[in-house]
Tab-separated table of C-alpha atoms in Angstrom:
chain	number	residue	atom	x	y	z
A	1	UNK	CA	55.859	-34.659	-26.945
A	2	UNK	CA	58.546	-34.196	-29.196
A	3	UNK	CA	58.493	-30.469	-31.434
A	4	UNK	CA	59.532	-30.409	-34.839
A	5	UNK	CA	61.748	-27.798	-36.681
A	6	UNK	CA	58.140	-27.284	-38.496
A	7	UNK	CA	56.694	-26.061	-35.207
A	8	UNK	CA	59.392	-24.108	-33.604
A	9	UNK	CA	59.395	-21.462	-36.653
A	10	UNK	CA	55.584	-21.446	-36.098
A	11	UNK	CA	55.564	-21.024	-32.680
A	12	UNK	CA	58.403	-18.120	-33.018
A	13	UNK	CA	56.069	-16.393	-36.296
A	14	UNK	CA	53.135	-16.094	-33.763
A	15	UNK	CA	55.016	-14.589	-31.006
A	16	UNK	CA	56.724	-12.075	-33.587
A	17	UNK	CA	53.153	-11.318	-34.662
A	18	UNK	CA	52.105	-10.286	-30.908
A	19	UNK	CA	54.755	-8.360	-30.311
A	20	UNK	CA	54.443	-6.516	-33.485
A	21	UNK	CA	50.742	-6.019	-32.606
A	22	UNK	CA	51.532	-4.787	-29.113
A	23	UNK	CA	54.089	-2.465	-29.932
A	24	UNK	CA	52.103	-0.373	-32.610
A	25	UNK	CA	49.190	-0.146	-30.391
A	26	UNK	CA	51.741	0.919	-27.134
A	27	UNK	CA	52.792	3.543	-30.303
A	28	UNK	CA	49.192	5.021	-31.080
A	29	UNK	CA	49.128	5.807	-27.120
A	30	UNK	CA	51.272	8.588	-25.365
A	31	UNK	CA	52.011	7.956	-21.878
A	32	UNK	CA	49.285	9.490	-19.873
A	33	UNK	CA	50.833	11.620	-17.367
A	34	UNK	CA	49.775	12.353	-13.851
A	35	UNK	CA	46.630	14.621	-13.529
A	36	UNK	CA	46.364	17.838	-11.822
A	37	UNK	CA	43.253	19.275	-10.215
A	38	UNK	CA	41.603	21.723	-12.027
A	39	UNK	CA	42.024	25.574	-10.022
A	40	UNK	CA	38.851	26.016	-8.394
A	41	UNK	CA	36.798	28.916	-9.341
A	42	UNK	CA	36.644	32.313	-6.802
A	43	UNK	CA	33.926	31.941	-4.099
A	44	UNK	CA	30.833	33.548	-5.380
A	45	UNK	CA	27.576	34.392	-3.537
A	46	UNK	CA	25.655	33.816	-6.673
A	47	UNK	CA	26.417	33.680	-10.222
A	48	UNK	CA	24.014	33.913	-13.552
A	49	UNK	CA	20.761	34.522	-12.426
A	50	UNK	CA	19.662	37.553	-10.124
A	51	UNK	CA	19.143	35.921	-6.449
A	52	UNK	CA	16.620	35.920	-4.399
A	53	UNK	CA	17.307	37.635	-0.519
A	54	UNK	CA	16.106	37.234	2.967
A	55	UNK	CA	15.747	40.473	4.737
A	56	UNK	CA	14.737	41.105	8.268
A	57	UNK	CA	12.476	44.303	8.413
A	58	UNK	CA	13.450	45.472	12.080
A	59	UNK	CA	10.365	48.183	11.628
A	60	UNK	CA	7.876	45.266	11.967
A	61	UNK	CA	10.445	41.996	12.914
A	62	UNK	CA	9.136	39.977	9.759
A	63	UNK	CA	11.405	37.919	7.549
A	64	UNK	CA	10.847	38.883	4.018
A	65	UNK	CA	12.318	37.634	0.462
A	66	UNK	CA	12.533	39.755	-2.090
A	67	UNK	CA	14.945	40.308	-5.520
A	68	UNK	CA	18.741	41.733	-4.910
A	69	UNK	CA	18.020	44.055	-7.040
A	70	UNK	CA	14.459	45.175	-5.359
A	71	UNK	CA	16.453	45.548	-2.010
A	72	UNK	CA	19.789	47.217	-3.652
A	73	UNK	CA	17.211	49.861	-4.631
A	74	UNK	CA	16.174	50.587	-1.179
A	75	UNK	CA	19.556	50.555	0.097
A	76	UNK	CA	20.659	52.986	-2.541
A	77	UNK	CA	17.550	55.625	-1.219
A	78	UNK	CA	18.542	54.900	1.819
A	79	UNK	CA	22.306	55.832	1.846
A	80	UNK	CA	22.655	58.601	-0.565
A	81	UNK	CA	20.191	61.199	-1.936
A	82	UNK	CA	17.956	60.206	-4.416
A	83	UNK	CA	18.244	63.343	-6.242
A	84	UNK	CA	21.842	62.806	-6.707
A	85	UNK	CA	23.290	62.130	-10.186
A	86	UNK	CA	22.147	59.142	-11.557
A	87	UNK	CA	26.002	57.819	-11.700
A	88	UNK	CA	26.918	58.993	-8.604
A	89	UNK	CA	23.668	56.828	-7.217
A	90	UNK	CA	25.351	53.928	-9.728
A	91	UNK	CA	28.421	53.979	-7.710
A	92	UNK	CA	26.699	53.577	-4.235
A	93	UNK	CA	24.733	50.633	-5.778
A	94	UNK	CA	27.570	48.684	-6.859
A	95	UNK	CA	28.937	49.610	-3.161
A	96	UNK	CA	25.918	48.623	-1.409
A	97	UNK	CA	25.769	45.396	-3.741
A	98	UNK	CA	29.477	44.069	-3.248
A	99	UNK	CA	28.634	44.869	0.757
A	100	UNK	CA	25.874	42.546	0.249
A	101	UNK	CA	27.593	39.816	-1.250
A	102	UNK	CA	30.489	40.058	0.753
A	103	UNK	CA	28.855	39.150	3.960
A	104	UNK	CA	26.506	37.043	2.551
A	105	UNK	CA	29.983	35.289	1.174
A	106	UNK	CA	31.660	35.604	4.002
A	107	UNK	CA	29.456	35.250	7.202
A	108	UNK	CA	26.355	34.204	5.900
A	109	UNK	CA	24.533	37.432	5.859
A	110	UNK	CA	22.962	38.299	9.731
A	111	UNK	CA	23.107	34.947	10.813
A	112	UNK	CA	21.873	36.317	14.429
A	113	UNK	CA	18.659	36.830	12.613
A	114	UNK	CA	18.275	33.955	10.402
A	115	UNK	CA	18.869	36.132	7.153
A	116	UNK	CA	21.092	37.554	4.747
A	117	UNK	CA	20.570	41.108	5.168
A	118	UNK	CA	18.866	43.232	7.750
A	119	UNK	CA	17.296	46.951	7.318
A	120	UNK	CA	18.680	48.226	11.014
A	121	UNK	CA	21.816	50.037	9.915
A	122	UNK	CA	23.238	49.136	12.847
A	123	UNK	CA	23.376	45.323	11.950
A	124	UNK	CA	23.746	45.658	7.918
A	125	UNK	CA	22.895	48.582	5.768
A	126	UNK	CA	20.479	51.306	5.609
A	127	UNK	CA	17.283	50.921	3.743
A	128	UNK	CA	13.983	53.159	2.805
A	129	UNK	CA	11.707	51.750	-0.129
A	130	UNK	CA	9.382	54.432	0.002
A	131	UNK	CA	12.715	57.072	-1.128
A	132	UNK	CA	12.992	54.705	-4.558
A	133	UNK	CA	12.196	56.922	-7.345
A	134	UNK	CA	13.032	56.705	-11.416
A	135	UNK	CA	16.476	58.008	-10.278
A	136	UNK	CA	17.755	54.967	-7.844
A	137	UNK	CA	15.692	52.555	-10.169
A	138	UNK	CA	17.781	54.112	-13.213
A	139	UNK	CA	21.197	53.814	-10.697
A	140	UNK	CA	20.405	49.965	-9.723
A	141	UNK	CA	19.657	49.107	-13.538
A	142	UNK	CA	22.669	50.165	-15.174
A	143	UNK	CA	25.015	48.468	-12.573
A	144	UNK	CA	22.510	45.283	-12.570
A	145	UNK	CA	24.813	42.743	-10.729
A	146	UNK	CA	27.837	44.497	-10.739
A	147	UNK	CA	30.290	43.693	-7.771
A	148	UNK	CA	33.787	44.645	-6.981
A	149	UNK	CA	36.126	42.233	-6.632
A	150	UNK	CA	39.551	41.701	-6.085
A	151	UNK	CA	41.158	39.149	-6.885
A	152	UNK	CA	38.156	37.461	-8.088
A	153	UNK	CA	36.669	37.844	-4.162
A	154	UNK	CA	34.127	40.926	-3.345
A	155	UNK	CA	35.807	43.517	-1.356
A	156	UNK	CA	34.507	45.477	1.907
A	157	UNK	CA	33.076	47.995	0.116
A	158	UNK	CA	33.332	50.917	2.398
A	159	UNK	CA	32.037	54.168	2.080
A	160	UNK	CA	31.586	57.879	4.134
A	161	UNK	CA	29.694	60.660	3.552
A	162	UNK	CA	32.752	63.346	3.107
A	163	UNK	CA	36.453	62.410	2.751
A	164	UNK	CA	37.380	65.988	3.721
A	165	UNK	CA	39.793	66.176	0.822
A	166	UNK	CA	41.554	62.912	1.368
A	167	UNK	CA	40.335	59.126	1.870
A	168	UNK	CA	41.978	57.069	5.071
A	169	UNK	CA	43.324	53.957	5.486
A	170	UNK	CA	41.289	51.291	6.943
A	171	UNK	CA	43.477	50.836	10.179
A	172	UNK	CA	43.574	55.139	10.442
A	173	UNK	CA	40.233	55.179	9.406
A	174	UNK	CA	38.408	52.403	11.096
A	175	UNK	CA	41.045	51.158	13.577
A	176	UNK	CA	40.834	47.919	11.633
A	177	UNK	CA	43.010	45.303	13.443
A	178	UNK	CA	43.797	42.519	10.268
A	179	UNK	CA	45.814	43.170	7.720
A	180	UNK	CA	45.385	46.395	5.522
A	181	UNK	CA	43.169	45.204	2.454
A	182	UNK	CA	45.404	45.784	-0.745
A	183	UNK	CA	42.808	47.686	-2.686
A	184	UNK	CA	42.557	50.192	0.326
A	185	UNK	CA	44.785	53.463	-0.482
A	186	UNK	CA	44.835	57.162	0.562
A	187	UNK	CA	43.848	59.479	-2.562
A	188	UNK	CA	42.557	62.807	-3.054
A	189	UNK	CA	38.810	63.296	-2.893
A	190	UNK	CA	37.016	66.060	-5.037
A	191	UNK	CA	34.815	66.728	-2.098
A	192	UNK	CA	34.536	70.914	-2.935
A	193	UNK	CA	30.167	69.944	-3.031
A	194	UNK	CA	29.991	69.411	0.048
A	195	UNK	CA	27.965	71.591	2.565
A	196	UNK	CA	29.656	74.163	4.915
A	197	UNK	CA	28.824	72.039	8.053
A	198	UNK	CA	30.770	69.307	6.813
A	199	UNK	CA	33.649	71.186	5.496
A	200	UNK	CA	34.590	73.175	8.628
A	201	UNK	CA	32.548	71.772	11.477
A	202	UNK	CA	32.869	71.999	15.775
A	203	UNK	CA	31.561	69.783	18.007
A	204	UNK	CA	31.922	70.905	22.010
A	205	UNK	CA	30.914	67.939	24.456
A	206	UNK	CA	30.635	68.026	28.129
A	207	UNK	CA	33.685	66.958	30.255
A	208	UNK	CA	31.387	64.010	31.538
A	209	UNK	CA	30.203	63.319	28.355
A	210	UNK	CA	33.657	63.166	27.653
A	211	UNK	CA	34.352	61.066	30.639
A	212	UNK	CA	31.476	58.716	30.176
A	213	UNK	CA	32.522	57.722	26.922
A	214	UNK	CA	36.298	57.092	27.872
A	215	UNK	CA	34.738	55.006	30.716
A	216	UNK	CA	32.715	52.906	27.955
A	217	UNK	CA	36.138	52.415	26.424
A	218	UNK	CA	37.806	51.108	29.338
A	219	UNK	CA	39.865	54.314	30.061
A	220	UNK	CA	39.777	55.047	33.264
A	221	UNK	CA	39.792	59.238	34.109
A	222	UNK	CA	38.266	61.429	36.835
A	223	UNK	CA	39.202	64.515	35.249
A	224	UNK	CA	40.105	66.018	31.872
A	225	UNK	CA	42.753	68.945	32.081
A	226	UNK	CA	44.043	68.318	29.045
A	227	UNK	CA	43.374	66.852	25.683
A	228	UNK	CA	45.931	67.064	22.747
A	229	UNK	CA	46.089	65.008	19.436
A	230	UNK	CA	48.775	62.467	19.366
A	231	UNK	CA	49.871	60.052	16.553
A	232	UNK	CA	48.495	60.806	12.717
A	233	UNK	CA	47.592	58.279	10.208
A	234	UNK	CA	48.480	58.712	6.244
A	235	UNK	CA	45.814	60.930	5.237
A	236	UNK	CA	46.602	63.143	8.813
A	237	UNK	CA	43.569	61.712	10.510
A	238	UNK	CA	44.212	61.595	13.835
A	239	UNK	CA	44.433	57.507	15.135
A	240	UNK	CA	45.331	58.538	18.417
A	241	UNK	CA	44.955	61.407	21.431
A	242	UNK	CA	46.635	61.760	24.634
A	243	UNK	CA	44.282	62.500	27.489
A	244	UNK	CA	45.693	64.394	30.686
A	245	UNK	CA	49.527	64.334	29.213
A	246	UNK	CA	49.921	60.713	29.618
A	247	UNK	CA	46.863	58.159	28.834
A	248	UNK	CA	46.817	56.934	24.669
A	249	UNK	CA	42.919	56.936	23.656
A	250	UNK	CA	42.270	55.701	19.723
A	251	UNK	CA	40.557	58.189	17.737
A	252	UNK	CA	38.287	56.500	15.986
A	253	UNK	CA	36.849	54.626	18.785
A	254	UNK	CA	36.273	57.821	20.926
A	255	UNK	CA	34.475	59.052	18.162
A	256	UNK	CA	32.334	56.247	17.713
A	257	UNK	CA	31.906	56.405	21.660
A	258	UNK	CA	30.942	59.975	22.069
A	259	UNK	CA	28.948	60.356	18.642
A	260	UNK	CA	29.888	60.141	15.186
A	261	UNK	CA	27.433	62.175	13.974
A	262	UNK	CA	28.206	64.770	15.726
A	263	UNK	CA	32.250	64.164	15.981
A	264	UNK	CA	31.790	63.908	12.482
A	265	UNK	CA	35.258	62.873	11.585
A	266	UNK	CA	39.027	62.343	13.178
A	267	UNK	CA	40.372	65.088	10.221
A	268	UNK	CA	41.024	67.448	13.392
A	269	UNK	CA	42.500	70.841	13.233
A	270	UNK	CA	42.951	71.270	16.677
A	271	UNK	CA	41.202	70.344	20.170
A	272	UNK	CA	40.289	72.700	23.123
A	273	UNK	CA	39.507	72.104	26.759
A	274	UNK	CA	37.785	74.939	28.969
A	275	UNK	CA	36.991	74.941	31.580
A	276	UNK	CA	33.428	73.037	31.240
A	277	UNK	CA	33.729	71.572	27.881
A	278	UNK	CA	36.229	70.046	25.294
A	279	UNK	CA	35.625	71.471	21.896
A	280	UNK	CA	36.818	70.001	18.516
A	281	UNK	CA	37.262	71.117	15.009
A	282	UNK	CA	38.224	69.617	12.236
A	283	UNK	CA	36.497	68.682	8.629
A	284	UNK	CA	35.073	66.167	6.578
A	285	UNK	CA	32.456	63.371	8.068
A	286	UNK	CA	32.067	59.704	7.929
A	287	UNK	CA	35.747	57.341	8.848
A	288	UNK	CA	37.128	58.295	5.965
A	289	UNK	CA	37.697	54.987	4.185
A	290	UNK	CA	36.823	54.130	0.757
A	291	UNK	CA	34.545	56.016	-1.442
A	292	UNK	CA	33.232	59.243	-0.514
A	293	UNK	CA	29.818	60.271	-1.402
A	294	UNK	CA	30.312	63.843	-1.763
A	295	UNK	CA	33.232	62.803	-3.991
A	296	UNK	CA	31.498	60.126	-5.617
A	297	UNK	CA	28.674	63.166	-6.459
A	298	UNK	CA	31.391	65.461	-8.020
A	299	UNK	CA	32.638	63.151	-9.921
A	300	UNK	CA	29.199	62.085	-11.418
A	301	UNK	CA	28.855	65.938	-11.846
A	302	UNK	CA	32.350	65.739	-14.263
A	303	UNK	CA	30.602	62.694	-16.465
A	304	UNK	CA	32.685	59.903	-14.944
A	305	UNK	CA	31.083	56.552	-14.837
A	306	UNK	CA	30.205	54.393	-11.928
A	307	UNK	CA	33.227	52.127	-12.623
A	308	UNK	CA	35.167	54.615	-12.999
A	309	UNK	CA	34.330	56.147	-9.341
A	310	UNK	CA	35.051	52.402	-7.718
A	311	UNK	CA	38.219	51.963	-9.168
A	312	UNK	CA	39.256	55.337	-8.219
A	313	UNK	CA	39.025	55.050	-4.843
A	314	UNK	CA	39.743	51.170	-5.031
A	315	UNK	CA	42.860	50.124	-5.580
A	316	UNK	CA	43.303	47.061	-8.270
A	317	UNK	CA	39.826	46.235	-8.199
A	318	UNK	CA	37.914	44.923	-10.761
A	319	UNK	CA	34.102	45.639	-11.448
A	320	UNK	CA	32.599	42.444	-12.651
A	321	UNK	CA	28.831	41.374	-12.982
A	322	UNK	CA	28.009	38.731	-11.243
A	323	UNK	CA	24.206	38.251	-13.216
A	324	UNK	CA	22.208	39.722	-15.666
């Protein structure tokens, strides 16, 4: 069919008109650009309302469910006295919390047991409901939820009984074997409250006793003529001791093998071997690593606030709460 000059300038207008249309509306609408993922948030145990817990109650084997806060409480008057001051009792409860939801976070509590906390200290923490008095129920109120973090993660909240003076590092302390945590430092520790047993302490052991315990570490002896200590950590804890002139033993596991409450701590003065016995002295008790109680307590004593306890023997930590 043959077009007309009539219907070429038509057909030319309506194009014109489309592309007019097209380009205003491509000029109303930026370019969208790639999208990014949003950061994802830190890895929290719980967050906004106070969680329930499972607890296994090694007295009587049950599996019980209570509040956080009901079983912080018990922890608390379980690990410190509860005629403490109340902020010194504050401190240990945002301790004992941020231990709690750091395993839960990172292992799933006592998995071994189906739970996510235990009362056999030798599995979790401590824990005595029948020491919770107004004092500890004061302590775990004020602190409701709080956790330290770092870096938006709960830290292993450590803790001793005495510092001696001077906190440890977690590999001098502890013999940790990762990486030292960055909010783990060496500082001084106001721990002048403390009693006389813990200040200046000795603890004699039997050469078998001795023995025995190097043999549960693998260290093979028949005799002990000598015992001397060898390499220092930071804080001068001693990390390692030579037994007989020539075989390395770590400290803090030969304290942990021959008892730690009674080799209270690896802040030797010196070491002696008679002829029966090897006798140690030294000061402080507990590993040495993170807050000290005794500490924490003077501190209290001088008006300082539970935060301000954690972040002074925490390094870059932040307290946050985690619920209300």
């Amino acid at each position: 069919m043959k077009v007309t000059r009539y219907g070429k300038l038509k057909q030319a207008l309506i194009l014109m008109t489309v592309f007019t249309v097209l380009l205003a509306a491509c000029a109303g609408q930026p370019q969208k650009k790639p999208e990014t993922p949003a950061p994802q948030a830190p890895k929290q145990a719980v967050a906004g309302n106070e969680p329930d817990i499972s607890v296994f109650m090694h007295e009587t084997g049950e599996k019980k469910t209570m509040k956080m806060e009901e079983y912080i409480a018990g922890v608390v008057a379980a690990e410190m006295k509860n005629d403490w001051p109340v902020e010194a009792l504050a401190a240990q409860a945002i301790i004992a919390r941020t231990f709690t939801v750091e395993a839960i976070d990172t292992k799933g509590g006592v998995p071994e047991r189906g739970t996510q906390a235990s009362t056999d200290i030798k599995e979790f923490q401590a824990y005595d409901a029948k020491a919770v008095n107004d004092n500890v129920k004061k302590a775990v109120e004020m602190t409701r939820g709080m956790v330290a973090t770092y870096q938006g993660k709960p830290i292993k909240a450590w803790f001793h009984a005495s510092a001696g003076g001077i906190t440890a590092t977690a590999k001098e302390g502890l013999n940790y074997r990762d990486a030292e945590p960055p909010y783990i430092h060496s500082v001084q520790s106001p721990d002048d409250l403390a009693p006389a047993d813990i200040k200046n302490w000795t603890a004699s052991f039997t050469k078998d006793e001795v023995l025995a315990a190097l043999k549960k570490m693998g260290v093979k002896a028949n005799d002990i003529s000598s015992m001397e200590i060898g390499q220092k950590g930071p804080s001068g804890r001693t990390v390692s001791l030579t037994v007989n002139k020539s075989t390395p033993v770590s400290g803090p596991e030969l304290r942990m093998a021959l008892d730690s409450t009674k080799l209270k701590s690896m802040l030797l003065d010196g070491i002696e071997v008679s002829e029966d016995n090897v006798i140690f002295t030294g000061t402080g008790y507990g590993h040495g690593v993170g807050m000290s109680q005794w500490g924490a307590h003077k501190m209290a004593k001088e008006n300082k606030k539970p935060e301000d306890i954690i972040t002074y023997y925490f390094k870059g930590i932040t307290v946050e709460k985690r619920w209300q």
